[in-house]
PDB file of C-alpha atoms in Angstrom:
ATOM      1  CA  UNK A  10      80.386 130.925  95.938  1.00 35.00           C
ATOM      2  CA  UNK A  11      82.096 133.417  93.431  1.00 41.00           C
ATOM      3  CA  UNK A  12      82.525 137.029  94.228  1.00 41.00           C
ATOM      4  CA  UNK A  13      82.355 139.055  91.106  1.00 38.00           C
ATOM      5  CA  UNK A  14      82.800 142.760  91.196  1.00 35.00           C
ATOM      6  CA  UNK A  15      83.033 144.986  88.198  1.00 36.00           C
ATOM      7  CA  UNK A  16      85.344 148.054  87.877  1.00 35.00           C
ATOM      8  CA  UNK A  17      86.978 147.985  91.288  1.00 38.00           C
ATOM      9  CA  UNK A  18      90.433 149.447  91.805  1.00 36.00           C
ATOM     10  CA  UNK A  19      92.105 146.241  92.570  1.00 39.00           C
ATOM     11  CA  UNK A  20      95.564 147.738  91.746  1.00 56.00           C
ATOM     12  CA  UNK A  21      95.424 149.357  95.172  1.00 72.00           C
ATOM     13  CA  UNK A  22      97.046 148.025  98.178  1.00 86.00           C
ATOM     14  CA  UNK A  23      93.981 148.352 100.106  1.00 87.00           C
ATOM     15  CA  UNK A  24      91.803 146.193  98.032  1.00 85.00           C
ATOM     16  CA  UNK A  25      94.585 143.394  97.458  1.00 91.00           C
ATOM     17  CA  UNK A  26      95.191 143.353 101.305  1.00 94.00           C
ATOM     18  CA  UNK A  27      91.334 143.002 101.963  1.00 93.00           C
ATOM     19  CA  UNK A  28      91.176 140.146  99.469  1.00 94.00           C
ATOM     20  CA  UNK A  29      94.097 138.306 101.321  1.00 96.00           C
ATOM     21  CA  UNK A  30      92.422 138.948 104.683  1.00 97.00           C
ATOM     22  CA  UNK A  31      89.266 137.329 103.171  1.00 96.00           C
ATOM     23  CA  UNK A  32      91.148 134.275 101.947  1.00 97.00           C
ATOM     24  CA  UNK A  33      93.086 133.598 105.157  1.00 97.00           C
ATOM     25  CA  UNK A  34      90.265 134.390 107.682  1.00 96.00           C
ATOM     26  CA  UNK A  35      89.968 130.638 108.710  1.00 95.00           C
ATOM     27  CA  UNK A  36      93.508 130.100 109.357  1.00 97.00           C
ATOM     28  CA  UNK A  37      95.294 130.416 112.972  1.00 96.00           C
ATOM     29  CA  UNK A  38      98.915 130.677 111.530  1.00 97.00           C
ATOM     30  CA  UNK A  39     100.007 131.877 108.144  1.00 98.00           C
ATOM     31  CA  UNK A  40     102.928 130.276 106.401  1.00 98.00           C
ATOM     32  CA  UNK A  41     103.207 132.287 103.204  1.00 98.00           C
ATOM     33  CA  UNK A  42     105.112 131.461  99.896  1.00 98.00           C
ATOM     34  CA  UNK A  43     105.090 134.724  97.900  1.00 97.00           C
ATOM     35  CA  UNK A  44     106.190 133.809  94.554  1.00 96.00           C
ATOM     36  CA  UNK A  45     106.031 137.333  93.022  1.00 93.00           C
ATOM     37  CA  UNK A  46     107.001 139.132  96.270  1.00 93.00           C
ATOM     38  CA  UNK A  47     108.177 142.539  94.965  1.00 90.00           C
ATOM     39  CA  UNK A  48     109.026 144.639  97.768  1.00 92.00           C
ATOM     40  CA  UNK A  49     107.039 142.577 100.367  1.00 93.00           C
ATOM     41  CA  UNK A  50     104.274 145.093 100.801  1.00 93.00           C
ATOM     42  CA  UNK A  51     101.059 142.961 100.811  1.00 93.00           C
ATOM     43  CA  UNK A  52     102.029 140.543 103.494  1.00 96.00           C
ATOM     44  CA  UNK A  53     103.606 143.167 105.692  1.00 94.00           C
ATOM     45  CA  UNK A  54     100.129 143.753 107.098  1.00 94.00           C
ATOM     46  CA  UNK A  55      99.775 140.396 108.410  1.00 96.00           C
ATOM     47  CA  UNK A  56     101.102 138.506 111.450  1.00 96.00           C
ATOM     48  CA  UNK A  57     103.073 135.574 109.961  1.00 97.00           C
ATOM     49  CA  UNK A  58     104.562 132.458 111.452  1.00 97.00           C
ATOM     50  CA  UNK A  59     106.608 131.968 108.298  1.00 97.00           C
ATOM     51  CA  UNK A  60     107.327 134.138 105.172  1.00 97.00           C
ATOM     52  CA  UNK A  61     109.405 133.134 102.078  1.00 96.00           C
ATOM     53  CA  UNK A  62     109.449 135.586  99.183  1.00 95.00           C
ATOM     54  CA  UNK A  63     110.604 134.958  95.707  1.00 95.00           C
ATOM     55  CA  UNK A  64     111.375 137.801  93.133  1.00 94.00           C
ATOM     56  CA  UNK A  65     113.037 137.658  89.867  1.00 91.00           C
ATOM     57  CA  UNK A  66     114.209 141.232  90.118  1.00 89.00           C
ATOM     58  CA  UNK A  67     117.433 141.640  92.206  1.00 89.00           C
ATOM     59  CA  UNK A  68     117.291 144.072  95.189  1.00 83.00           C
ATOM     60  CA  UNK A  69     113.608 144.016  95.587  1.00 86.00           C
ATOM     61  CA  UNK A  70     112.513 143.340  99.208  1.00 82.00           C
ATOM     62  CA  UNK A  71     113.860 140.570 101.209  1.00 88.00           C
ATOM     63  CA  UNK A  72     113.569 137.751  99.032  1.00 91.00           C
ATOM     64  CA  UNK A  73     115.367 134.955  97.321  1.00 91.00           C
ATOM     65  CA  UNK A  74     116.142 136.256  93.752  1.00 90.00           C
ATOM     66  CA  UNK A  75     115.050 133.652  91.304  1.00 91.00           C
ATOM     67  CA  UNK A  76     112.584 132.847  88.591  1.00 92.00           C
ATOM     68  CA  UNK A  77     109.703 131.203  90.644  1.00 92.00           C
ATOM     69  CA  UNK A  78     109.019 128.989  87.591  1.00 91.00           C
ATOM     70  CA  UNK A  79     112.341 127.400  87.821  1.00 93.00           C
ATOM     71  CA  UNK A  80     112.179 126.972  91.559  1.00 94.00           C
ATOM     72  CA  UNK A  81     108.740 125.621  92.233  1.00 95.00           C
ATOM     73  CA  UNK A  82     109.781 121.929  91.428  1.00 94.00           C
ATOM     74  CA  UNK A  83     112.361 122.076  94.086  1.00 95.00           C
ATOM     75  CA  UNK A  84     110.374 123.493  97.037  1.00 95.00           C
ATOM     76  CA  UNK A  85     108.690 121.605  99.777  1.00 97.00           C
ATOM     77  CA  UNK A  86     105.255 123.141  99.554  1.00 97.00           C
ATOM     78  CA  UNK A  87     104.009 121.347 102.580  1.00 97.00           C
ATOM     79  CA  UNK A  88     105.800 123.849 104.623  1.00 96.00           C
ATOM     80  CA  UNK A  89     103.384 126.562 103.486  1.00 98.00           C
ATOM     81  CA  UNK A  90      99.437 126.911 103.991  1.00 98.00           C
ATOM     82  CA  UNK A  91      99.261 129.917 101.607  1.00 98.00           C
ATOM     83  CA  UNK A  92     100.912 130.450  98.156  1.00 98.00           C
ATOM     84  CA  UNK A  93     100.657 133.926  96.510  1.00 97.00           C
ATOM     85  CA  UNK A  94     100.820 134.169  92.743  1.00 96.00           C
ATOM     86  CA  UNK A  95     100.315 137.920  92.335  1.00 91.00           C
ATOM     87  CA  UNK A  96     101.971 138.004  88.714  1.00 88.00           C
ATOM     88  CA  UNK A  97     101.423 139.651  85.649  1.00 84.00           C
ATOM     89  CA  UNK A  98      99.663 137.790  83.092  1.00 88.00           C
ATOM     90  CA  UNK A  99      97.580 134.561  83.467  1.00 93.00           C
ATOM     91  CA  UNK A 100      99.739 132.327  85.971  1.00 94.00           C
ATOM     92  CA  UNK A 101      98.748 129.177  84.202  1.00 95.00           C
ATOM     93  CA  UNK A 102     102.062 127.676  84.121  1.00 93.00           C
ATOM     94  CA  UNK A 103     103.005 128.562  87.693  1.00 95.00           C
ATOM     95  CA  UNK A 104      99.880 127.131  89.103  1.00 95.00           C
ATOM     96  CA  UNK A 105     100.291 124.117  86.829  1.00 94.00           C
ATOM     97  CA  UNK A 106     103.638 123.318  88.322  1.00 95.00           C
ATOM     98  CA  UNK A 107     102.367 123.984  91.954  1.00 96.00           C
ATOM     99  CA  UNK A 108      99.667 121.297  91.355  1.00 95.00           C
ATOM    100  CA  UNK A 109     102.291 118.902  90.014  1.00 93.00           C
ATOM    101  CA  UNK A 110     104.521 119.353  92.979  1.00 95.00           C
ATOM    102  CA  UNK A 111     103.983 116.276  95.012  1.00 95.00           C
ATOM    103  CA  UNK A 112     104.421 118.232  98.227  1.00 96.00           C
ATOM    104  CA  UNK A 113     101.209 120.480  97.688  1.00 96.00           C
ATOM    105  CA  UNK A 114      98.865 119.618 100.342  1.00 95.00           C
ATOM    106  CA  UNK A 115      95.103 119.790 100.471  1.00 94.00           C
ATOM    107  CA  UNK A 116      93.918 122.888 102.425  1.00 95.00           C
ATOM    108  CA  UNK A 117      96.443 125.174 100.970  1.00 97.00           C
ATOM    109  CA  UNK A 118      95.126 128.447  99.939  1.00 98.00           C
ATOM    110  CA  UNK A 119      96.353 129.796  96.627  1.00 98.00           C
ATOM    111  CA  UNK A 120      96.005 133.428  95.881  1.00 97.00           C
ATOM    112  CA  UNK A 121      96.523 134.596  92.283  1.00 96.00           C
ATOM    113  CA  UNK A 122      96.221 137.665  89.770  1.00 93.00           C
ATOM    114  CA  UNK A 123      95.355 136.868  86.288  1.00 93.00           C
ATOM    115  CA  UNK A 124      95.747 139.641  83.752  1.00 92.00           C
ATOM    116  CA  UNK A 125      94.889 139.503  80.086  1.00 90.00           C
ATOM    117  CA  UNK A 126      93.452 141.305  76.935  1.00 84.00           C
ATOM    118  CA  UNK A 127      93.314 140.051  73.355  1.00 76.00           C
ATOM    119  CA  UNK A 128      96.758 140.988  72.585  1.00 77.00           C
ATOM    120  CA  UNK A 129      98.180 138.983  75.620  1.00 85.00           C
ATOM    121  CA  UNK A 130     100.090 135.650  75.071  1.00 86.00           C
ATOM    122  CA  UNK A 131      99.082 132.248  76.335  1.00 89.00           C
ATOM    123  CA  UNK A 132     101.678 130.105  78.029  1.00 89.00           C
ATOM    124  CA  UNK A 133     103.075 127.049  76.293  1.00 88.00           C
ATOM    125  CA  UNK A 134     101.822 124.947  79.277  1.00 86.00           C
ATOM    126  CA  UNK A 135      98.129 126.023  78.533  1.00 91.00           C
ATOM    127  CA  UNK A 136      98.562 125.395  74.615  1.00 92.00           C
ATOM    128  CA  UNK A 137      99.925 121.904  75.331  1.00 91.00           C
ATOM    129  CA  UNK A 138      97.258 120.937  77.935  1.00 91.00           C
ATOM    130  CA  UNK A 139      94.357 121.851  75.741  1.00 92.00           C
ATOM    131  CA  UNK A 140      96.170 120.999  72.516  1.00 94.00           C
ATOM    132  CA  UNK A 141      95.600 124.369  71.047  1.00 93.00           C
ATOM    133  CA  UNK A 142      99.159 125.144  69.639  1.00 93.00           C
ATOM    134  CA  UNK A 143      98.239 124.837  65.835  1.00 93.00           C
ATOM    135  CA  UNK A 144      95.275 127.044  66.090  1.00 91.00           C
ATOM    136  CA  UNK A 145      97.040 129.649  68.276  1.00 91.00           C
ATOM    137  CA  UNK A 146      99.735 129.916  65.715  1.00 91.00           C
ATOM    138  CA  UNK A 147      97.297 130.612  63.133  1.00 91.00           C
ATOM    139  CA  UNK A 148      94.779 132.850  65.003  1.00 88.00           C
ATOM    140  CA  UNK A 149      96.360 134.151  68.163  1.00 85.00           C
ATOM    141  CA  UNK A 150      93.552 136.523  69.269  1.00 85.00           C
ATOM    142  CA  UNK A 151      90.896 133.787  68.989  1.00 84.00           C
ATOM    143  CA  UNK A 152      92.616 131.621  71.619  1.00 88.00           C
ATOM    144  CA  UNK A 153      93.713 134.816  73.727  1.00 89.00           C
ATOM    145  CA  UNK A 154      90.187 135.848  74.117  1.00 88.00           C
ATOM    146  CA  UNK A 155      89.564 132.649  76.271  1.00 91.00           C
ATOM    147  CA  UNK A 156      92.502 132.947  78.570  1.00 93.00           C
ATOM    148  CA  UNK A 157      90.456 133.184  81.757  1.00 94.00           C
ATOM    149  CA  UNK A 158      88.140 130.296  80.715  1.00 95.00           C
ATOM    150  CA  UNK A 159      91.196 128.067  79.910  1.00 95.00           C
ATOM    151  CA  UNK A 160      92.780 128.988  83.288  1.00 95.00           C
ATOM    152  CA  UNK A 161      89.647 128.211  85.169  1.00 96.00           C
ATOM    153  CA  UNK A 162      89.212 125.048  83.257  1.00 95.00           C
ATOM    154  CA  UNK A 163      92.819 123.969  84.245  1.00 95.00           C
ATOM    155  CA  UNK A 164      91.834 124.558  87.952  1.00 95.00           C
ATOM    156  CA  UNK A 165      88.694 122.620  87.376  1.00 94.00           C
ATOM    157  CA  UNK A 166      90.819 119.686  86.033  1.00 92.00           C
ATOM    158  CA  UNK A 167      92.973 119.808  89.096  1.00 93.00           C
ATOM    159  CA  UNK A 168      89.799 119.489  91.268  1.00 92.00           C
ATOM    160  CA  UNK A 169      89.069 123.068  92.140  1.00 94.00           C
ATOM    161  CA  UNK A 170      85.436 123.439  92.164  1.00 92.00           C
ATOM    162  CA  UNK A 171      85.182 126.943  94.173  1.00 94.00           C
ATOM    163  CA  UNK A 172      86.957 130.149  93.260  1.00 96.00           C
ATOM    164  CA  UNK A 173      86.334 133.636  94.822  1.00 95.00           C
ATOM    165  CA  UNK A 174      87.496 136.661  92.722  1.00 94.00           C
ATOM    166  CA  UNK A 175      87.203 140.264  91.841  1.00 91.00           C
ATOM    167  CA  UNK A 176      87.138 141.479  88.366  1.00 90.00           C
ATOM    168  CA  UNK A 177      88.440 144.797  87.239  1.00 87.00           C
ATOM    169  CA  UNK A 178      87.970 145.918  83.317  1.00 87.00           C
ATOM    170  CA  UNK A 179      90.032 148.450  81.660  1.00 85.00           C
ATOM    171  CA  UNK A 180      92.550 148.042  79.127  1.00 86.00           C
ATOM    172  CA  UNK A 181      93.274 144.798  80.585  1.00 88.00           C
ATOM    173  CA  UNK A 182      90.804 142.588  82.405  1.00 90.00           C
ATOM    174  CA  UNK A 183      92.149 141.522  85.749  1.00 91.00           C
ATOM    175  CA  UNK A 184      91.082 138.718  88.092  1.00 93.00           C
ATOM    176  CA  UNK A 185      92.178 138.943  91.805  1.00 93.00           C
ATOM    177  CA  UNK A 186      91.328 135.766  93.460  1.00 96.00           C
ATOM    178  CA  UNK A 187      91.903 132.724  95.627  1.00 97.00           C
ATOM    179  CA  UNK A 188      90.824 129.101  96.107  1.00 97.00           C
ATOM    180  CA  UNK A 189      91.568 126.359  98.358  1.00 96.00           C
ATOM    181  CA  UNK A 190      93.371 123.069  97.232  1.00 95.00           C
ATOM    182  CA  UNK A 191      90.768 120.383  98.114  1.00 88.00           C
ATOM    183  CA  UNK A 192      90.598 116.863  96.696  1.00 78.00           C
ATOM    184  CA  UNK A 193      93.759 117.348  94.843  1.00 71.00           C
ATOM    185  CA  UNK A 194      94.047 115.620  91.301  1.00 67.00           C
ATOM    186  CA  UNK A 195      97.247 115.322  89.534  1.00 62.00           C
ATOM    187  CA  UNK A 196      97.394 115.362  85.782  1.00 58.00           C
ATOM    188  CA  UNK A 197     100.863 114.115  85.322  1.00 54.00           C
TER     189      UNK A 197
END
């Protein structure tokens, strides 16, 4: 099942919280790893057994101040049943790292934000995975136009067969979604 809505105000806290409620409705206890935690607002509406926020900007919320991309490899992801990647851009490289962390367990719910337009960049990890570096260097916009397709292709390669998301279209196209890790496939 794929939830697809056009022109919703997904930047609002109400809609982001509603998406998270839908994503975790089957869980009894919430153990959250919030990789772009900001001021910890989104998860403040939930009763959590465990919450671990990571934020690159110092002084924001009650978080460890770090670049989550550098931290993921050293984390024991088995301690969490929810991983939130509410980032700017398409979190290709972050989710790639999550799937290649040997402690990620089936049943983990991953919530993400993916934002792109024709002028956005594509992560090095994506270009390498799909062998697109040469063409990207010559024609950036051609590849960037397919950022979401490449993101979902990566998820499929990791064994994700079902994703639920909402879409907002404006100057940037935004996908707010989630999926459950099931039948984990490692590419590395």
